[in-house]
mmCIF file of C-alpha atoms in Angstrom:
data_model
loop_
_atom_site.group_PDB
_atom_site.id
_atom_site.type_symbol
_atom_site.label_atom_id
_atom_site.label_comp_id
_atom_site.label_asym_id
_atom_site.label_seq_id
_atom_site.Cartn_x
_atom_site.Cartn_y
_atom_site.Cartn_z
ATOM 1 C CA UNK A 1 -28.670 12.167 -40.279
ATOM 2 C CA UNK A 2 -26.457 14.796 -38.645
ATOM 3 C CA UNK A 3 -23.714 14.064 -36.143
ATOM 4 C CA UNK A 4 -24.709 14.440 -32.511
ATOM 5 C CA UNK A 5 -22.092 15.706 -30.070
ATOM 6 C CA UNK A 6 -22.651 15.819 -26.317
ATOM 7 C CA UNK A 7 -20.552 17.341 -23.570
ATOM 8 C CA UNK A 8 -19.976 20.234 -21.226
ATOM 9 C CA UNK A 9 -19.400 23.750 -22.551
ATOM 10 C CA UNK A 10 -16.120 25.024 -21.157
ATOM 11 C CA UNK A 11 -15.828 28.111 -23.380
ATOM 12 C CA UNK A 12 -18.040 30.144 -25.727
ATOM 13 C CA UNK A 13 -16.206 32.157 -28.378
ATOM 14 C CA UNK A 14 -16.797 33.341 -31.961
ATOM 15 C CA UNK A 15 -19.933 31.305 -32.637
ATOM 16 C CA UNK A 16 -18.284 28.136 -31.347
ATOM 17 C CA UNK A 17 -18.453 26.082 -28.175
ATOM 18 C CA UNK A 18 -15.356 24.468 -26.714
ATOM 19 C CA UNK A 19 -16.890 21.202 -25.604
ATOM 20 C CA UNK A 20 -15.424 18.590 -23.259
ATOM 21 C CA UNK A 21 -16.518 15.021 -22.726
ATOM 22 C CA UNK A 22 -14.814 11.786 -21.719
ATOM 23 C CA UNK A 23 -13.378 11.192 -25.177
ATOM 24 C CA UNK A 24 -12.089 14.609 -26.153
ATOM 25 C CA UNK A 25 -12.054 18.394 -25.924
ATOM 26 C CA UNK A 26 -13.052 19.997 -29.226
ATOM 27 C CA UNK A 27 -14.359 23.197 -30.776
ATOM 28 C CA UNK A 28 -17.849 22.889 -32.306
ATOM 29 C CA UNK A 29 -19.373 25.620 -34.456
ATOM 30 C CA UNK A 30 -22.921 26.555 -33.508
ATOM 31 C CA UNK A 31 -25.555 28.581 -35.319
ATOM 32 C CA UNK A 32 -27.128 29.924 -32.134
ATOM 33 C CA UNK A 33 -25.962 30.113 -28.531
ATOM 34 C CA UNK A 34 -28.907 31.768 -26.814
ATOM 35 C CA UNK A 35 -29.719 30.303 -23.417
ATOM 36 C CA UNK A 36 -26.457 28.354 -23.154
ATOM 37 C CA UNK A 37 -23.826 29.226 -20.557
ATOM 38 C CA UNK A 38 -20.339 28.019 -19.766
ATOM 39 C CA UNK A 39 -20.609 24.886 -17.644
ATOM 40 C CA UNK A 40 -23.865 23.645 -19.154
ATOM 41 C CA UNK A 41 -24.267 20.116 -20.524
ATOM 42 C CA UNK A 42 -25.504 20.274 -24.098
ATOM 43 C CA UNK A 43 -26.267 18.190 -27.156
ATOM 44 C CA UNK A 44 -25.359 19.690 -30.561
ATOM 45 C CA UNK A 45 -26.871 18.447 -33.786
ATOM 46 C CA UNK A 46 -26.333 20.175 -37.147
ATOM 47 C CA UNK A 47 -25.000 23.237 -35.345
ATOM 48 C CA UNK A 48 -28.018 23.650 -33.078
ATOM 49 C CA UNK A 49 -27.403 23.163 -29.338
ATOM 50 C CA UNK A 50 -29.974 21.761 -26.942
ATOM 51 C CA UNK A 51 -29.558 22.343 -23.234
ATOM 52 C CA UNK A 52 -29.549 18.996 -21.401
ATOM 53 C CA UNK A 53 -28.616 20.038 -17.859
ATOM 54 C CA UNK A 54 -27.688 23.556 -16.766
ATOM 55 C CA UNK A 55 -24.758 24.280 -14.478
ATOM 56 C CA UNK A 56 -26.523 25.740 -11.467
ATOM 57 C CA UNK A 57 -23.469 26.671 -9.401
ATOM 58 C CA UNK A 58 -23.280 30.427 -8.700
ATOM 59 C CA UNK A 59 -19.859 30.772 -10.313
ATOM 60 C CA UNK A 60 -20.326 28.101 -13.024
ATOM 61 C CA UNK A 61 -17.570 25.959 -11.507
ATOM 62 C CA UNK A 62 -16.598 22.699 -13.194
ATOM 63 C CA UNK A 63 -14.696 21.155 -10.292
ATOM 64 C CA UNK A 64 -15.821 17.583 -10.835
ATOM 65 C CA UNK A 65 -15.104 17.507 -14.550
ATOM 66 C CA UNK A 66 -11.671 19.065 -14.104
ATOM 67 C CA UNK A 67 -10.805 16.533 -11.389
ATOM 68 C CA UNK A 68 -12.329 13.469 -13.046
ATOM 69 C CA UNK A 69 -11.027 14.114 -16.561
ATOM 70 C CA UNK A 70 -7.627 15.324 -15.401
ATOM 71 C CA UNK A 71 -5.149 13.660 -17.810
ATOM 72 C CA UNK A 72 -3.005 12.413 -14.916
ATOM 73 C CA UNK A 73 -6.005 10.726 -13.309
ATOM 74 C CA UNK A 74 -7.218 9.217 -16.588
ATOM 75 C CA UNK A 75 -3.765 7.767 -17.232
ATOM 76 C CA UNK A 76 -3.221 6.426 -13.717
ATOM 77 C CA UNK A 77 -6.681 4.884 -13.426
ATOM 78 C CA UNK A 78 -6.283 3.234 -16.828
ATOM 79 C CA UNK A 79 -3.009 1.713 -15.582
ATOM 80 C CA UNK A 80 -4.760 0.779 -12.341
ATOM 81 C CA UNK A 81 -7.302 -1.295 -14.250
ATOM 82 C CA UNK A 82 -4.487 -3.109 -16.056
ATOM 83 C CA UNK A 83 -2.547 -3.676 -12.839
ATOM 84 C CA UNK A 84 -5.541 -5.077 -10.957
ATOM 85 C CA UNK A 85 -6.631 -7.285 -13.848
ATOM 86 C CA UNK A 86 -3.011 -8.445 -14.218
ATOM 87 C CA UNK A 87 -2.826 -9.310 -10.515
ATOM 88 C CA UNK A 88 -5.936 -11.449 -10.833
ATOM 89 C CA UNK A 89 -4.644 -13.128 -13.977
ATOM 90 C CA UNK A 90 -1.305 -13.909 -12.296
ATOM 91 C CA UNK A 91 -2.770 -15.519 -9.189
ATOM 92 C CA UNK A 92 -5.785 -17.252 -10.718
ATOM 93 C CA UNK A 93 -3.523 -18.914 -13.295
ATOM 94 C CA UNK A 94 -1.652 -20.515 -10.375
ATOM 95 C CA UNK A 95 -4.734 -21.911 -8.692
ATOM 96 C CA UNK A 96 -5.121 -19.265 -5.977
ATOM 97 C CA UNK A 97 -8.548 -18.553 -4.507
ATOM 98 C CA UNK A 98 -9.576 -14.895 -4.578
ATOM 99 C CA UNK A 99 -11.134 -14.122 -1.188
ATOM 100 C CA UNK A 100 -13.329 -11.375 0.185
ATOM 101 C CA UNK A 101 -13.367 -10.759 3.925
ATOM 102 C CA UNK A 102 -15.388 -8.391 6.176
ATOM 103 C CA UNK A 103 -14.828 -4.631 6.279
ATOM 104 C CA UNK A 104 -16.284 -4.336 9.785
ATOM 105 C CA UNK A 105 -14.138 -6.275 12.239
ATOM 106 C CA UNK A 106 -13.764 -6.736 16.018
ATOM 107 C CA UNK A 107 -10.040 -5.940 15.861
ATOM 108 C CA UNK A 108 -8.445 -3.757 13.157
ATOM 109 C CA UNK A 109 -4.876 -5.007 13.676
ATOM 110 C CA UNK A 110 -2.334 -4.805 16.463
ATOM 111 C CA UNK A 111 0.424 -2.551 15.133
ATOM 112 C CA UNK A 112 1.738 -0.224 17.819
ATOM 113 C CA UNK A 113 1.758 2.966 15.737
ATOM 114 C CA UNK A 114 -1.139 2.510 13.287
ATOM 115 C CA UNK A 115 -4.341 4.343 14.212
ATOM 116 C CA UNK A 116 -7.571 2.584 13.165
ATOM 117 C CA UNK A 117 -11.015 3.946 12.382
ATOM 118 C CA UNK A 118 -13.658 2.890 14.895
ATOM 119 C CA UNK A 119 -17.202 2.101 13.775
ATOM 120 C CA UNK A 120 -20.156 2.932 16.022
ATOM 121 C CA UNK A 121 -23.281 0.796 15.776
ATOM 122 C CA UNK A 122 -26.728 1.832 16.963
ATOM 123 C CA UNK A 123 -27.891 -1.795 16.797
ATOM 124 C CA UNK A 124 -24.972 -2.996 18.951
ATOM 125 C CA UNK A 125 -23.942 0.057 21.006
ATOM 126 C CA UNK A 126 -21.808 -1.943 23.452
ATOM 127 C CA UNK A 127 -19.824 -3.779 20.791
ATOM 128 C CA UNK A 128 -16.520 -2.366 19.562
ATOM 129 C CA UNK A 129 -16.023 -2.548 15.817
ATOM 130 C CA UNK A 130 -13.437 -1.153 13.411
ATOM 131 C CA UNK A 131 -12.505 -0.796 9.775
ATOM 132 C CA UNK A 132 -9.598 -3.158 9.048
ATOM 133 C CA UNK A 133 -6.057 -1.864 8.658
ATOM 134 C CA UNK A 134 -5.422 -5.125 6.774
ATOM 135 C CA UNK A 135 -7.408 -8.278 5.914
ATOM 136 C CA UNK A 136 -4.630 -10.398 7.460
ATOM 137 C CA UNK A 137 -6.399 -11.870 10.501
ATOM 138 C CA UNK A 138 -9.436 -12.876 8.438
ATOM 139 C CA UNK A 139 -7.360 -14.432 5.660
ATOM 140 C CA UNK A 140 -5.333 -16.462 8.145
ATOM 141 C CA UNK A 141 -8.560 -17.961 9.471
ATOM 142 C CA UNK A 142 -9.046 -19.312 5.955
ATOM 143 C CA UNK A 143 -5.587 -20.897 6.050
ATOM 144 C CA UNK A 144 -6.578 -22.600 9.297
ATOM 145 C CA UNK A 145 -9.784 -23.669 7.571
ATOM 146 C CA UNK A 146 -7.901 -25.511 4.833
ATOM 147 C CA UNK A 147 -7.383 -23.099 1.936
ATOM 148 C CA UNK A 148 -3.744 -23.238 0.846
ATOM 149 C CA UNK A 149 -3.269 -20.449 -1.727
ATOM 150 C CA UNK A 150 -5.306 -17.262 -1.316
ATOM 151 C CA UNK A 151 -5.121 -13.641 -2.455
ATOM 152 C CA UNK A 152 -7.251 -10.557 -1.953
ATOM 153 C CA UNK A 153 -7.572 -7.015 -3.268
ATOM 154 C CA UNK A 154 -9.107 -5.286 -0.290
ATOM 155 C CA UNK A 155 -9.902 -1.814 0.970
ATOM 156 C CA UNK A 156 -7.861 -0.993 4.073
ATOM 157 C CA UNK A 157 -8.096 1.983 6.422
ATOM 158 C CA UNK A 158 -5.484 3.770 8.535
ATOM 159 C CA UNK A 159 -6.141 7.041 10.330
ATOM 160 C CA UNK A 160 -2.883 8.673 9.325
ATOM 161 C CA UNK A 161 -2.095 11.996 7.613
ATOM 162 C CA UNK A 162 -2.564 12.242 3.862
ATOM 163 C CA UNK A 163 0.693 12.499 1.930
ATOM 164 C CA UNK A 164 1.911 11.993 -1.657
ATOM 165 C CA UNK A 165 2.244 8.261 -0.881
ATOM 166 C CA UNK A 166 -0.589 7.665 1.606
ATOM 167 C CA UNK A 167 -4.334 8.135 1.885
ATOM 168 C CA UNK A 168 -6.408 6.986 4.878
ATOM 169 C CA UNK A 169 -8.395 4.626 2.618
ATOM 170 C CA UNK A 170 -6.341 2.559 0.212
ATOM 171 C CA UNK A 171 -6.229 -0.779 -1.591
ATOM 172 C CA UNK A 172 -4.162 -3.647 -0.223
ATOM 173 C CA UNK A 173 -3.049 -6.756 -2.073
ATOM 174 C CA UNK A 174 -2.394 -9.650 0.286
ATOM 175 C CA UNK A 175 -1.583 -13.222 -0.532
ATOM 176 C CA UNK A 176 -0.670 -16.289 1.503
ATOM 177 C CA UNK A 177 0.766 -19.697 0.702
ATOM 178 C CA UNK A 178 0.334 -22.566 3.159
ATOM 179 C CA UNK A 179 3.258 -24.996 3.536
ATOM 180 C CA UNK A 180 5.576 -22.269 2.236
ATOM 181 C CA UNK A 181 7.914 -19.622 3.633
ATOM 182 C CA UNK A 182 8.956 -16.064 2.885
ATOM 183 C CA UNK A 183 11.429 -17.247 0.247
ATOM 184 C CA UNK A 184 8.441 -18.560 -1.740
ATOM 185 C CA UNK A 185 6.714 -15.196 -1.267
ATOM 186 C CA UNK A 186 9.808 -13.374 -2.564
ATOM 187 C CA UNK A 187 9.679 -15.569 -5.652
ATOM 188 C CA UNK A 188 5.970 -14.766 -6.135
ATOM 189 C CA UNK A 189 6.609 -11.043 -5.677
ATOM 190 C CA UNK A 190 9.414 -10.636 -8.181
ATOM 191 C CA UNK A 191 7.579 -12.745 -10.747
ATOM 192 C CA UNK A 192 4.375 -10.697 -10.256
ATOM 193 C CA UNK A 193 6.146 -7.385 -10.854
ATOM 194 C CA UNK A 194 7.997 -8.722 -13.876
ATOM 195 C CA UNK A 195 4.727 -10.155 -15.237
ATOM 196 C CA UNK A 196 2.979 -6.784 -14.859
ATOM 197 C CA UNK A 197 5.849 -4.891 -16.495
ATOM 198 C CA UNK A 198 5.870 -7.280 -19.458
ATOM 199 C CA UNK A 199 2.083 -6.956 -19.745
ATOM 200 C CA UNK A 200 2.189 -3.150 -19.678
ATOM 201 C CA UNK A 201 5.477 -2.324 -21.419
ATOM 202 C CA UNK A 202 6.639 -5.574 -23.085
ATOM 203 C CA UNK A 203 9.909 -5.383 -21.125
ATOM 204 C CA UNK A 204 10.973 -5.991 -17.495
ATOM 205 C CA UNK A 205 11.620 -2.307 -16.821
ATOM 206 C CA UNK A 206 9.556 0.776 -16.068
ATOM 207 C CA UNK A 207 10.218 4.488 -15.695
ATOM 208 C CA UNK A 208 9.347 6.319 -12.493
ATOM 209 C CA UNK A 209 10.079 10.036 -12.032
ATOM 210 C CA UNK A 210 12.841 10.023 -14.631
ATOM 211 C CA UNK A 211 14.524 6.857 -13.338
ATOM 212 C CA UNK A 212 14.456 3.592 -15.272
ATOM 213 C CA UNK A 213 13.852 0.736 -12.831
ATOM 214 C CA UNK A 214 14.472 -2.928 -13.540
ATOM 215 C CA UNK A 215 12.045 -5.472 -12.116
ATOM 216 C CA UNK A 216 13.721 -8.373 -13.887
ATOM 217 C CA UNK A 217 14.017 -11.505 -11.768
ATOM 218 C CA UNK A 218 15.809 -12.382 -9.593
ATOM 219 C CA UNK A 219 15.853 -9.309 -7.345
ATOM 220 C CA UNK A 220 18.768 -8.606 -4.979
ATOM 221 C CA UNK A 221 18.274 -9.766 -1.384
ATOM 222 C CA UNK A 222 19.803 -7.174 0.966
ATOM 223 C CA UNK A 223 20.097 -7.993 4.670
ATOM 224 C CA UNK A 224 19.343 -5.243 7.188
ATOM 225 C CA UNK A 225 22.488 -6.056 9.166
ATOM 226 C CA UNK A 226 24.691 -5.719 6.060
ATOM 227 C CA UNK A 227 23.052 -2.417 5.041
ATOM 228 C CA UNK A 228 23.679 -0.848 8.451
ATOM 229 C CA UNK A 229 27.294 -1.988 8.334
ATOM 230 C CA UNK A 230 27.863 -0.759 4.775
ATOM 231 C CA UNK A 231 26.153 2.635 4.868
ATOM 232 C CA UNK A 232 26.438 3.628 8.543
ATOM 233 C CA UNK A 233 29.299 1.553 9.908
ATOM 234 C CA UNK A 234 26.971 0.201 12.597
ATOM 235 C CA UNK A 235 26.946 -3.441 13.686
ATOM 236 C CA UNK A 236 23.455 -3.994 15.029
ATOM 237 C CA UNK A 237 24.550 -7.083 16.959
ATOM 238 C CA UNK A 238 27.390 -5.321 18.780
ATOM 239 C CA UNK A 239 25.196 -2.262 19.387
ATOM 240 C CA UNK A 240 22.194 -4.138 20.726
ATOM 241 C CA UNK A 241 21.381 -1.813 23.653
ATOM 242 C CA UNK A 242 19.827 1.634 23.632
ATOM 243 C CA UNK A 243 22.946 3.233 25.115
ATOM 244 C CA UNK A 244 25.304 1.698 22.550
ATOM 245 C CA UNK A 245 23.102 2.608 19.585
ATOM 246 C CA UNK A 246 22.650 6.128 20.995
ATOM 247 C CA UNK A 247 26.438 6.567 20.959
ATOM 248 C CA UNK A 248 26.536 5.415 17.334
ATOM 249 C CA UNK A 249 23.732 7.806 16.409
ATOM 250 C CA UNK A 250 25.650 10.699 17.942
ATOM 251 C CA UNK A 251 28.768 9.651 16.042
ATOM 252 C CA UNK A 252 26.708 9.807 12.852
ATOM 253 C CA UNK A 253 25.493 13.316 13.674
ATOM 254 C CA UNK A 254 21.900 12.312 14.322
ATOM 255 C CA UNK A 255 19.828 13.922 17.121
ATOM 256 C CA UNK A 256 19.353 11.728 20.183
ATOM 257 C CA UNK A 257 16.680 12.354 22.789
ATOM 258 C CA UNK A 258 16.620 10.858 26.279
ATOM 259 C CA UNK A 259 13.307 9.137 25.590
ATOM 260 C CA UNK A 260 14.482 7.478 22.335
ATOM 261 C CA UNK A 261 14.161 3.701 22.388
ATOM 262 C CA UNK A 262 16.515 1.354 20.529
ATOM 263 C CA UNK A 263 13.928 1.125 17.746
ATOM 264 C CA UNK A 264 13.610 4.928 17.549
ATOM 265 C CA UNK A 265 17.370 5.183 17.017
ATOM 266 C CA UNK A 266 17.308 2.332 14.507
ATOM 267 C CA UNK A 267 14.727 4.174 12.411
ATOM 268 C CA UNK A 268 16.625 7.461 12.571
ATOM 269 C CA UNK A 269 19.680 5.728 11.100
ATOM 270 C CA UNK A 270 17.568 3.795 8.594
ATOM 271 C CA UNK A 271 15.565 6.755 7.307
ATOM 272 C CA UNK A 272 18.468 9.203 7.136
ATOM 273 C CA UNK A 273 21.437 7.120 6.073
ATOM 274 C CA UNK A 274 20.293 3.821 4.602
ATOM 275 C CA UNK A 275 16.904 3.980 2.892
ATOM 276 C CA UNK A 276 18.029 6.901 0.618
ATOM 277 C CA UNK A 277 20.954 4.761 -0.574
ATOM 278 C CA UNK A 278 18.936 1.734 -1.641
ATOM 279 C CA UNK A 279 19.375 1.065 -5.377
ATOM 280 C CA UNK A 280 17.363 3.551 -7.432
ATOM 281 C CA UNK A 281 17.581 1.608 -10.688
ATOM 282 C CA UNK A 282 16.039 -1.687 -9.642
ATOM 283 C CA UNK A 283 13.578 -3.331 -7.292
ATOM 284 C CA UNK A 284 15.102 -4.989 -4.213
ATOM 285 C CA UNK A 285 14.178 -7.024 -1.158
ATOM 286 C CA UNK A 286 15.352 -5.906 2.283
ATOM 287 C CA UNK A 287 15.431 -8.961 4.546
ATOM 288 C CA UNK A 288 16.163 -10.224 8.063
ATOM 289 C CA UNK A 289 14.868 -7.558 10.462
ATOM 290 C CA UNK A 290 15.672 -7.065 14.168
ATOM 291 C CA UNK A 291 13.534 -9.215 16.451
ATOM 292 C CA UNK A 292 11.912 -6.112 17.980
ATOM 293 C CA UNK A 293 10.284 -5.580 14.566
ATOM 294 C CA UNK A 294 9.149 -9.166 14.072
ATOM 295 C CA UNK A 295 5.415 -8.329 14.405
ATOM 296 C CA UNK A 296 3.757 -11.488 13.034
ATOM 297 C CA UNK A 297 6.969 -13.101 11.741
ATOM 298 C CA UNK A 298 8.931 -16.125 12.938
ATOM 299 C CA UNK A 299 12.408 -15.618 14.376
ATOM 300 C CA UNK A 300 15.509 -17.701 13.706
ATOM 301 C CA UNK A 301 19.270 -17.524 14.184
ATOM 302 C CA UNK A 302 22.225 -16.757 11.954
ATOM 303 C CA UNK A 303 25.364 -18.876 12.165
ATOM 304 C CA UNK A 304 26.854 -16.519 14.782
ATOM 305 C CA UNK A 305 23.853 -17.001 17.076
ATOM 306 C CA UNK A 306 22.280 -13.595 16.409
ATOM 307 C CA UNK A 307 18.486 -13.684 16.098
ATOM 308 C CA UNK A 308 16.513 -12.068 13.261
ATOM 309 C CA UNK A 309 12.908 -11.879 12.097
ATOM 310 C CA UNK A 310 12.075 -13.824 8.954
ATOM 311 C CA UNK A 311 10.601 -10.758 7.326
ATOM 312 C CA UNK A 312 11.234 -8.721 4.190
ATOM 313 C CA UNK A 313 10.128 -5.452 2.616
ATOM 314 C CA UNK A 314 10.238 -4.597 -1.075
ATOM 315 C CA UNK A 315 11.434 -1.290 -2.482
ATOM 316 C CA UNK A 316 11.414 0.196 -5.964
ATOM 317 C CA UNK A 317 12.183 3.749 -7.000
ATOM 318 C CA UNK A 318 12.738 4.755 -3.391
ATOM 319 C CA UNK A 319 9.172 3.718 -2.489
ATOM 320 C CA UNK A 320 8.452 1.019 0.088
ATOM 321 C CA UNK A 321 5.762 -1.144 -1.496
ATOM 322 C CA UNK A 322 5.163 -4.143 0.733
ATOM 323 C CA UNK A 323 5.915 -6.100 3.878
ATOM 324 C CA UNK A 324 6.134 -9.890 4.175
ATOM 325 C CA UNK A 325 6.582 -12.524 6.870
ATOM 326 C CA UNK A 326 7.386 -16.118 7.440
ATOM 327 C CA UNK A 327 4.132 -16.236 9.374
ATOM 328 C CA UNK A 328 4.052 -16.893 13.105
ATOM 329 C CA UNK A 329 1.794 -19.877 13.898
ATOM 330 C CA UNK A 330 2.233 -20.159 17.684
ATOM 331 C CA UNK A 331 -0.941 -18.732 19.313
ATOM 332 C CA UNK A 332 0.708 -18.207 22.690
ATOM 333 C CA UNK A 333 3.680 -16.295 21.273
ATOM 334 C CA UNK A 334 1.272 -14.305 19.108
ATOM 335 C CA UNK A 335 -0.869 -13.353 22.115
ATOM 336 C CA UNK A 336 2.280 -12.324 24.011
ATOM 337 C CA UNK A 337 3.436 -10.070 21.148
ATOM 338 C CA UNK A 338 -0.012 -8.489 20.777
ATOM 339 C CA UNK A 339 -0.097 -7.613 24.482
ATOM 340 C CA UNK A 340 3.457 -6.223 24.363
ATOM 341 C CA UNK A 341 2.627 -4.109 21.298
ATOM 342 C CA UNK A 342 -0.426 -2.598 22.975
ATOM 343 C CA UNK A 343 1.504 -1.932 26.191
ATOM 344 C CA UNK A 344 4.138 -0.150 24.141
ATOM 345 C CA UNK A 345 1.404 1.937 22.457
ATOM 346 C CA UNK A 346 0.056 2.939 25.856
ATOM 347 C CA UNK A 347 3.563 3.857 27.037
ATOM 348 C CA UNK A 348 4.321 5.979 23.958
ATOM 349 C CA UNK A 349 0.954 7.640 23.302
ATOM 350 C CA UNK A 350 -1.005 7.491 26.559
ATOM 351 C CA UNK A 351 -4.809 7.456 26.803
ATOM 352 C CA UNK A 352 -5.239 9.479 23.599
ATOM 353 C CA UNK A 353 -4.462 6.370 21.545
ATOM 354 C CA UNK A 354 -6.208 3.464 23.326
ATOM 355 C CA UNK A 355 -5.271 -0.184 23.007
ATOM 356 C CA UNK A 356 -7.055 -2.290 20.404
ATOM 357 C CA UNK A 357 -8.940 -5.295 21.760
ATOM 358 C CA UNK A 358 -7.363 -8.691 21.210
ATOM 359 C CA UNK A 359 -8.835 -10.614 18.292
ATOM 360 C CA UNK A 360 -9.838 -13.672 20.293
ATOM 361 C CA UNK A 361 -11.383 -15.280 17.223
ATOM 362 C CA UNK A 362 -8.079 -15.088 15.369
ATOM 363 C CA UNK A 363 -6.114 -16.411 18.355
ATOM 364 C CA UNK A 364 -8.607 -19.262 18.775
ATOM 365 C CA UNK A 365 -8.152 -20.104 15.087
ATOM 366 C CA UNK A 366 -4.372 -20.273 15.597
ATOM 367 C CA UNK A 367 -4.978 -22.725 18.438
ATOM 368 C CA UNK A 368 -6.638 -25.054 15.934
ATOM 369 C CA UNK A 369 -3.381 -24.994 14.017
ATOM 370 C CA UNK A 370 -2.330 -22.802 11.088
ATOM 371 C CA UNK A 371 -0.009 -24.487 8.607
ATOM 372 C CA UNK A 372 3.488 -23.062 8.124
ATOM 373 C CA UNK A 373 2.843 -20.178 5.732
ATOM 374 C CA UNK A 374 4.346 -17.209 3.990
ATOM 375 C CA UNK A 375 2.367 -14.034 3.389
ATOM 376 C CA UNK A 376 2.679 -10.462 2.196
ATOM 377 C CA UNK A 377 0.806 -7.153 2.064
ATOM 378 C CA UNK A 378 1.479 -4.806 -0.878
ATOM 379 C CA UNK A 379 0.030 -1.332 -1.379
ATOM 380 C CA UNK A 380 -1.810 -1.414 -4.709
ATOM 381 C CA UNK A 381 -2.105 2.376 -4.991
ATOM 382 C CA UNK A 382 1.681 2.637 -4.678
ATOM 383 C CA UNK A 383 2.089 -0.092 -7.286
ATOM 384 C CA UNK A 384 -0.092 1.974 -9.607
ATOM 385 C CA UNK A 385 2.016 5.062 -8.873
ATOM 386 C CA UNK A 386 5.092 3.115 -9.933
ATOM 387 C CA UNK A 387 3.654 1.612 -13.109
ATOM 388 C CA UNK A 388 1.913 4.828 -14.199
ATOM 389 C CA UNK A 389 4.876 7.103 -13.357
ATOM 390 C CA UNK A 390 2.638 9.142 -11.057
ATOM 391 C CA UNK A 391 4.157 11.009 -8.077
ATOM 392 C CA UNK A 392 0.847 11.672 -6.265
ATOM 393 C CA UNK A 393 -1.144 8.754 -4.879
ATOM 394 C CA UNK A 394 -4.421 10.711 -5.109
ATOM 395 C CA UNK A 395 -4.359 10.454 -8.920
ATOM 396 C CA UNK A 396 -4.411 6.637 -8.787
ATOM 397 C CA UNK A 397 -8.042 6.669 -7.591
ATOM 398 C CA UNK A 398 -11.159 8.199 -9.085
ATOM 399 C CA UNK A 399 -12.194 9.827 -5.803
#
């Protein structure tokens, strides 16, 4: 019985078809080629081609094959499968529950600057609904309900411009530990990345854009206050007002506008002078953020009385990969922060970016009592970029 070869004809030349399928691109000699055109799907047996499906596009384009079977996409999506299966293996082996929460929600999140996608319902025309920017509020309900270790790989949606490191729809990994804090989450995080590197490369290092990066535990813990002092000569405690930080920004040669808030100036210094100097050769935690950036984190004091958010972000290869909190459990403080965040949005953006409704169900759940918890959100697509050495986030997904 003769060998049967199937695929798409991408070239016809000298009594041979250049054929492409998922497994390979190869030249196949044919005895006849009548009725076959470039772009057609064919089956070849004993040198005789049979047309299976013609390419009916006017110009015989092969857009979908070239995009789907792009070697960069095949590599990154193969790594993606290994990363996601490794994540599940890591957490399930520790007794975590894998959760699945709704993708249509009454409140998408309460971040000041993140634009959500709104969903319109014909069945419930007077009810606001959104796609979630994070599964956080839903997962915390489960902590209130009694689950103690949970993780989720979830689609998340943010109406922000597409870039090499962001797409409006992406995959989020979140996990939470009850009766734990953000130090426990740091320990989870560094062990997860080391576990994935060992699974993929048999060593606690990876290569991203020509730079070898160590993910070996333990990772350095770098405090925000120390980084500003070291790389910008700015003491965030001494320069705690807008006017003082504006003077420091001018000293550093950064543009200052009259409408800049303290946080605006903070981010100008961070993005221009500090973030580029984070270690390129290893993964790190950046910890202890200003209270104005506490979001859903608890706040405590250093020995000198200065107050900081119990929050950290993780960086590797110059890419910010995740954001974690020692989770706020006080429903009244949480309501206050939500209202302040939405008032700030209204002040900055005006009516073109309306306030999100309060998630009263989430706040009511907090009133029942959420255990002290640590939690984190990590961008899975960015993780895949890192582990597959891929500079463009679009290649980490099939579509």
